[in-house]
PDB file of C-alpha atoms in Angstrom:
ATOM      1  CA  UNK A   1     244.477  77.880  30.049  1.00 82.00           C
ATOM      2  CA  UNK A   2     246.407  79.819  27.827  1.00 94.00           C
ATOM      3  CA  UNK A   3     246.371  82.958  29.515  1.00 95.00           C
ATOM      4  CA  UNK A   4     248.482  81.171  32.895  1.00 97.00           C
ATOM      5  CA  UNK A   5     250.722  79.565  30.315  1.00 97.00           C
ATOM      6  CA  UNK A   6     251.701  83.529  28.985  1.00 98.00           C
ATOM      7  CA  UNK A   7     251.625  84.158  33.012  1.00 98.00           C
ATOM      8  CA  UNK A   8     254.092  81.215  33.660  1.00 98.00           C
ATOM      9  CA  UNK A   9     256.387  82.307  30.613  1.00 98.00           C
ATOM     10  CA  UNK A  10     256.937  85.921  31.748  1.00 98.00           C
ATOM     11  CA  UNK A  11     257.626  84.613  35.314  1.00 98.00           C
ATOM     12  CA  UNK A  12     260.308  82.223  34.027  1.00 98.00           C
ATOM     13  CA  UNK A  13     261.943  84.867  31.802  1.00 98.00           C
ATOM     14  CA  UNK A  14     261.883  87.615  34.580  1.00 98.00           C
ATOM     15  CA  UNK A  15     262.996  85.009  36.963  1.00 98.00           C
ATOM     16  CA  UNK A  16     265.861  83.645  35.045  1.00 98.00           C
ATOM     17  CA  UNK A  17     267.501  87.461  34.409  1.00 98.00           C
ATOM     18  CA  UNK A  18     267.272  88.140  37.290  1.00 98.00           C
ATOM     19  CA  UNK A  19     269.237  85.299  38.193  1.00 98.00           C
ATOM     20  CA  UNK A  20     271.879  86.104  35.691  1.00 98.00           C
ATOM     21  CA  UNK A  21     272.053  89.642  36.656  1.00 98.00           C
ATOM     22  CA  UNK A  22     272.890  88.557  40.183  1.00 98.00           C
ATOM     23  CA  UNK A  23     275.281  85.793  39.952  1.00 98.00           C
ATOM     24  CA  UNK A  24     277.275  87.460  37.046  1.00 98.00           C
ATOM     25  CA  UNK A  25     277.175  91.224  38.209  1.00 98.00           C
ATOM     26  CA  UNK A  26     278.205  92.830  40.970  1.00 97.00           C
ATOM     27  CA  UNK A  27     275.479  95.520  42.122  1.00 96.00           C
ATOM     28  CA  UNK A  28     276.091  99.070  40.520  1.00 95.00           C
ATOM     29  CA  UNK A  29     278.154  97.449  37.792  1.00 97.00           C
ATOM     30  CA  UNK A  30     276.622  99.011  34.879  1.00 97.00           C
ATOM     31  CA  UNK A  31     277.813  97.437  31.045  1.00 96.00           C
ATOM     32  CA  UNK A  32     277.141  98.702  28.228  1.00 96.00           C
ATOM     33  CA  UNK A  33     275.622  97.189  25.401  1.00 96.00           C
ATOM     34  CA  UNK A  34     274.801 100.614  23.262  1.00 96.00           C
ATOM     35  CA  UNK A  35     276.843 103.273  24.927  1.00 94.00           C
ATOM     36  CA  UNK A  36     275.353 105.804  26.665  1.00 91.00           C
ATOM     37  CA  UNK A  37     272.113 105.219  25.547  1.00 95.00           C
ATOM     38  CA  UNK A  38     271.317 101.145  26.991  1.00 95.00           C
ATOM     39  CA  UNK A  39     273.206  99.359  29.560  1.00 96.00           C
ATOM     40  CA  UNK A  40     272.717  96.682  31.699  1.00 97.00           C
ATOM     41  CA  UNK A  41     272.955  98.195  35.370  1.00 97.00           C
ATOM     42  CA  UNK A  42     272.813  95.558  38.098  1.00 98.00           C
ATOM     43  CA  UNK A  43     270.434  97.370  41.241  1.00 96.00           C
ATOM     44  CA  UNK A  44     268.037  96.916  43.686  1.00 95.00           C
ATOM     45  CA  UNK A  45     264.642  98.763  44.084  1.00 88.00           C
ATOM     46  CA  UNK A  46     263.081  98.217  47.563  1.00 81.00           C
ATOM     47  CA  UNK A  47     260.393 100.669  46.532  1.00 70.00           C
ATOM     48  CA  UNK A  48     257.794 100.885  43.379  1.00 68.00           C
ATOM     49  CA  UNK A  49     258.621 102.689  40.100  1.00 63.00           C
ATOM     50  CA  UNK A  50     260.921 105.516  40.040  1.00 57.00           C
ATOM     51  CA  UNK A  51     261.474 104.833  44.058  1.00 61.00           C
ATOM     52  CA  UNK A  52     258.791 105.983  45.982  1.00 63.00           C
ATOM     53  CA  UNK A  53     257.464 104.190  48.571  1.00 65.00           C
ATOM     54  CA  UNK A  54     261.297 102.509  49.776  1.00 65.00           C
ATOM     55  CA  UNK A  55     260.941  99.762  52.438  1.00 66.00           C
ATOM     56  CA  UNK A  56     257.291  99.542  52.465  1.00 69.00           C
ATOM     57  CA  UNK A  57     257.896  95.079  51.425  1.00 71.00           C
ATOM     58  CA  UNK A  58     254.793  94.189  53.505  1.00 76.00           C
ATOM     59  CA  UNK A  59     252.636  97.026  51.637  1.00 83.00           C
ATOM     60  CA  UNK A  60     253.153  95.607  48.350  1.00 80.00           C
ATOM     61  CA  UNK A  61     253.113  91.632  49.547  1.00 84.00           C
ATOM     62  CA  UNK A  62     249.615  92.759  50.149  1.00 89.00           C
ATOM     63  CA  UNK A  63     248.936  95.119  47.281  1.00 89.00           C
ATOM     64  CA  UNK A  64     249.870  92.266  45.252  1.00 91.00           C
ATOM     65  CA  UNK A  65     248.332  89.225  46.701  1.00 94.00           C
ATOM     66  CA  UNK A  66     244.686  91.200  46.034  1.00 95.00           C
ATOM     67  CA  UNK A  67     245.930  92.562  41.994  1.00 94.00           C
ATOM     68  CA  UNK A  68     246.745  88.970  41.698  1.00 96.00           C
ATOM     69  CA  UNK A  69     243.304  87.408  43.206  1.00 97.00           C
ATOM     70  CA  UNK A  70     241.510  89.856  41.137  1.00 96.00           C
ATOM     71  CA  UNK A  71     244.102  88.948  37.877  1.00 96.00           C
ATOM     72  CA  UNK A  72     243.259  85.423  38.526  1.00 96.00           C
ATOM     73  CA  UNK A  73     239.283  86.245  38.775  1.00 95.00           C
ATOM     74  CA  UNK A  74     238.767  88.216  35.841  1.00 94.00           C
ATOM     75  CA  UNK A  75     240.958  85.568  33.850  1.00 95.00           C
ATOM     76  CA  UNK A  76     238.443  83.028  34.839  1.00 93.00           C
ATOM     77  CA  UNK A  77     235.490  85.040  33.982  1.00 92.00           C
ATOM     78  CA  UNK A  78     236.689  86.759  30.842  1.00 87.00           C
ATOM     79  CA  UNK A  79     238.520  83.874  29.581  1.00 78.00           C
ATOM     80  CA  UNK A  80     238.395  83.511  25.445  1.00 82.00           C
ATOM     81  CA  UNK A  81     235.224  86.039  25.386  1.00 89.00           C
ATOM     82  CA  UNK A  82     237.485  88.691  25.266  1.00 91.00           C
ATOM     83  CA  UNK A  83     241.052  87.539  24.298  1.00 93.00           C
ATOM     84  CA  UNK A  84     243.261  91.557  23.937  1.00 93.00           C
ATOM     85  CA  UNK A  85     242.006  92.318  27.673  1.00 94.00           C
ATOM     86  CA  UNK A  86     242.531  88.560  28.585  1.00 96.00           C
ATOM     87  CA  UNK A  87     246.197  88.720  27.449  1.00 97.00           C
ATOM     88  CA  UNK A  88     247.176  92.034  29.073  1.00 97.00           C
ATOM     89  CA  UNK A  89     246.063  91.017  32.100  1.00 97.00           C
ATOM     90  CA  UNK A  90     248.399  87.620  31.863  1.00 98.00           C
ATOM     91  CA  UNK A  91     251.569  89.814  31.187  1.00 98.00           C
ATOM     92  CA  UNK A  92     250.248  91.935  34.302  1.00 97.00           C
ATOM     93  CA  UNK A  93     249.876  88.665  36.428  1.00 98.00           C
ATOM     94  CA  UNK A  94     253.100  87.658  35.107  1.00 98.00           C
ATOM     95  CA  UNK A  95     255.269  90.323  35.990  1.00 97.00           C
ATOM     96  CA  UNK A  96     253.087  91.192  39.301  1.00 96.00           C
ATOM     97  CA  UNK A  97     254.370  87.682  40.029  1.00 97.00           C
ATOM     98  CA  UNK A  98     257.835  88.307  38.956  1.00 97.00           C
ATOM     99  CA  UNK A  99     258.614  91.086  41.387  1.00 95.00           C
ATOM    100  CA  UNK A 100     256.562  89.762  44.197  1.00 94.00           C
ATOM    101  CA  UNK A 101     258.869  86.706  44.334  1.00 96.00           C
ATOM    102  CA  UNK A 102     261.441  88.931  44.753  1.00 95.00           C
ATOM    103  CA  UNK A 103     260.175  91.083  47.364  1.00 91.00           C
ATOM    104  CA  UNK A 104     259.070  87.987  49.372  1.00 91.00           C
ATOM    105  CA  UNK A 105     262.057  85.937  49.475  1.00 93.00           C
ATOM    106  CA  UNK A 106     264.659  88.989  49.708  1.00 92.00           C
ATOM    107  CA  UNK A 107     262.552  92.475  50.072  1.00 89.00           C
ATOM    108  CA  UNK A 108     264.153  93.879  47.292  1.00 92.00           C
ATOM    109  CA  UNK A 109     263.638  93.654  43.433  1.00 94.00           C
ATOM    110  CA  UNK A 110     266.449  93.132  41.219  1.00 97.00           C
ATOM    111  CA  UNK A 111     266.338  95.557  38.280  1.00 96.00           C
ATOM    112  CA  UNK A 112     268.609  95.843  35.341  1.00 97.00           C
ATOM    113  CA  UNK A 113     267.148  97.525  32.158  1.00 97.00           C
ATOM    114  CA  UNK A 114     268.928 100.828  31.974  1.00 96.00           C
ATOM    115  CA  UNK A 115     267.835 103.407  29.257  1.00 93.00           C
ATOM    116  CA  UNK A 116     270.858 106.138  30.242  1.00 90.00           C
ATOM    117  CA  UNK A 117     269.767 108.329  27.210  1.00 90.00           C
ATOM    118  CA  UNK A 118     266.946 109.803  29.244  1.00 89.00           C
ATOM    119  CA  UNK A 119     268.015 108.819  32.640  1.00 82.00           C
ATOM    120  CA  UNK A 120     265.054 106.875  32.584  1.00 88.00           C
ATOM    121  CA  UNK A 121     264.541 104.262  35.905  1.00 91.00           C
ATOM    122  CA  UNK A 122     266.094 100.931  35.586  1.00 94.00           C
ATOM    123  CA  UNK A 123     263.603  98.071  35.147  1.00 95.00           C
ATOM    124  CA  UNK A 124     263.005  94.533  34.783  1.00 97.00           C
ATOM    125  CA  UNK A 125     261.311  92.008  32.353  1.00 98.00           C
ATOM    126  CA  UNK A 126     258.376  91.744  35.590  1.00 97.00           C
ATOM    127  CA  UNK A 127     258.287  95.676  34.995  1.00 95.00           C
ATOM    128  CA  UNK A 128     258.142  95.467  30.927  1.00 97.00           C
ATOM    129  CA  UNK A 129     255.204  92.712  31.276  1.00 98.00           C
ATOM    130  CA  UNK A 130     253.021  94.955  33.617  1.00 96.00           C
ATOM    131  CA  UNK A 131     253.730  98.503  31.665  1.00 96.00           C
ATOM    132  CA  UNK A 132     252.957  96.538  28.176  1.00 98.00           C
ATOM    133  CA  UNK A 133     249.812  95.033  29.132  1.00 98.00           C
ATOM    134  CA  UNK A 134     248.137  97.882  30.976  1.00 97.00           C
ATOM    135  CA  UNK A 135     248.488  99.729  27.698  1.00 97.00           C
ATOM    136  CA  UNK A 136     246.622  97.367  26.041  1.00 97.00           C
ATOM    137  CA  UNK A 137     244.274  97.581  28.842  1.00 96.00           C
ATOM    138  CA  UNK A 138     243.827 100.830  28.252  1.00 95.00           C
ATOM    139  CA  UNK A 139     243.698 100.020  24.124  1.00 95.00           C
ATOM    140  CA  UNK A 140     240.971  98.035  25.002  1.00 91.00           C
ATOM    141  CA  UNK A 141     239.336  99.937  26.631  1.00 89.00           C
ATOM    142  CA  UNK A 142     239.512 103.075  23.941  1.00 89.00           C
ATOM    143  CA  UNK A 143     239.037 100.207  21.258  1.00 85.00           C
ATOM    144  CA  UNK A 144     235.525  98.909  23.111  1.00 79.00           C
ATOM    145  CA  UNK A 145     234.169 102.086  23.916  1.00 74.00           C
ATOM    146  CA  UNK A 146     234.570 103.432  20.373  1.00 71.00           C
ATOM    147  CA  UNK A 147     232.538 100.405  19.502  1.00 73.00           C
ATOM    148  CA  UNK A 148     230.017 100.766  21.267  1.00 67.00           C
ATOM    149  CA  UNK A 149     229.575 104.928  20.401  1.00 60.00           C
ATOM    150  CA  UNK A 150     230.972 106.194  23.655  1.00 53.00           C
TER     151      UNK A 150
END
């Protein structure tokens, strides 16, 4: 199915930065690709976005396991019949994916997307995948209820 194949892809990609970022950086090195506004900054998050919940690995093992169960599901059932909500929810399963493998086999996530401008958090591809297709969720969901004369 095509949907696991866009699943598989953003896996590979998140998996394979990650990689780079930690066999060719040493943590808290930070370069700079357009200064002071985008750098590459190697860190770890034990913690969700913007580091709340820190050390709680088990917690989001679990969290996870049922998003992606219920990814997997809906997938199934919605399939081709409704393609935009069908591909947000593979870039979702993707990067869910992503930084679960990371916080089962080390209990940390490796991020390394730095937007310094606005002191934003540092990210990942995994976090890019989820954030981009839960706003086309939510497109969809404007998008289908304006349809129907909600």
């Amino acid at each position: 199915m095509l949907y696991f194949l866009i699943a598989a892809v953003i896996i590979g990609l998140d998996q394979w930065t990650k990689h780079l970022v930690v066999n060719h950086m040493e943590r808290g090195e930070s370069i700079p690709l357009i200064a002071d506004v985008f750098h590459l900054t190697s860190h770890r998050n034990m913690g969700a976005a913007f580091g709340i919940l820190q050390n709680q690995r088990w917690l989001f093992i679990v969290i996870t396991v049922a998003v992606v169960v219920g990814i997997v599901y809906s997938l199934i059932r919605l399939g081709k019949k409704q393609p935009r909500a069908s591909f947000a929810l593979s870039l979702v399963l993707g990067g869910a994916i992503g930084n679960f493998i990371d916080r089962a086999t080390t209990g940390q996530v490796v991020d390394f997307l730095d937007f310094t401008l606005i002191n934003f958090p540092i990210f990942n591809v995994a976090d890019m995948a989820i954030t981009i297709g839960v706003g086309i969720l939510l497109l969809d969901v404007f998008l289908e209820g304006r349809k129907s004369g909600r």
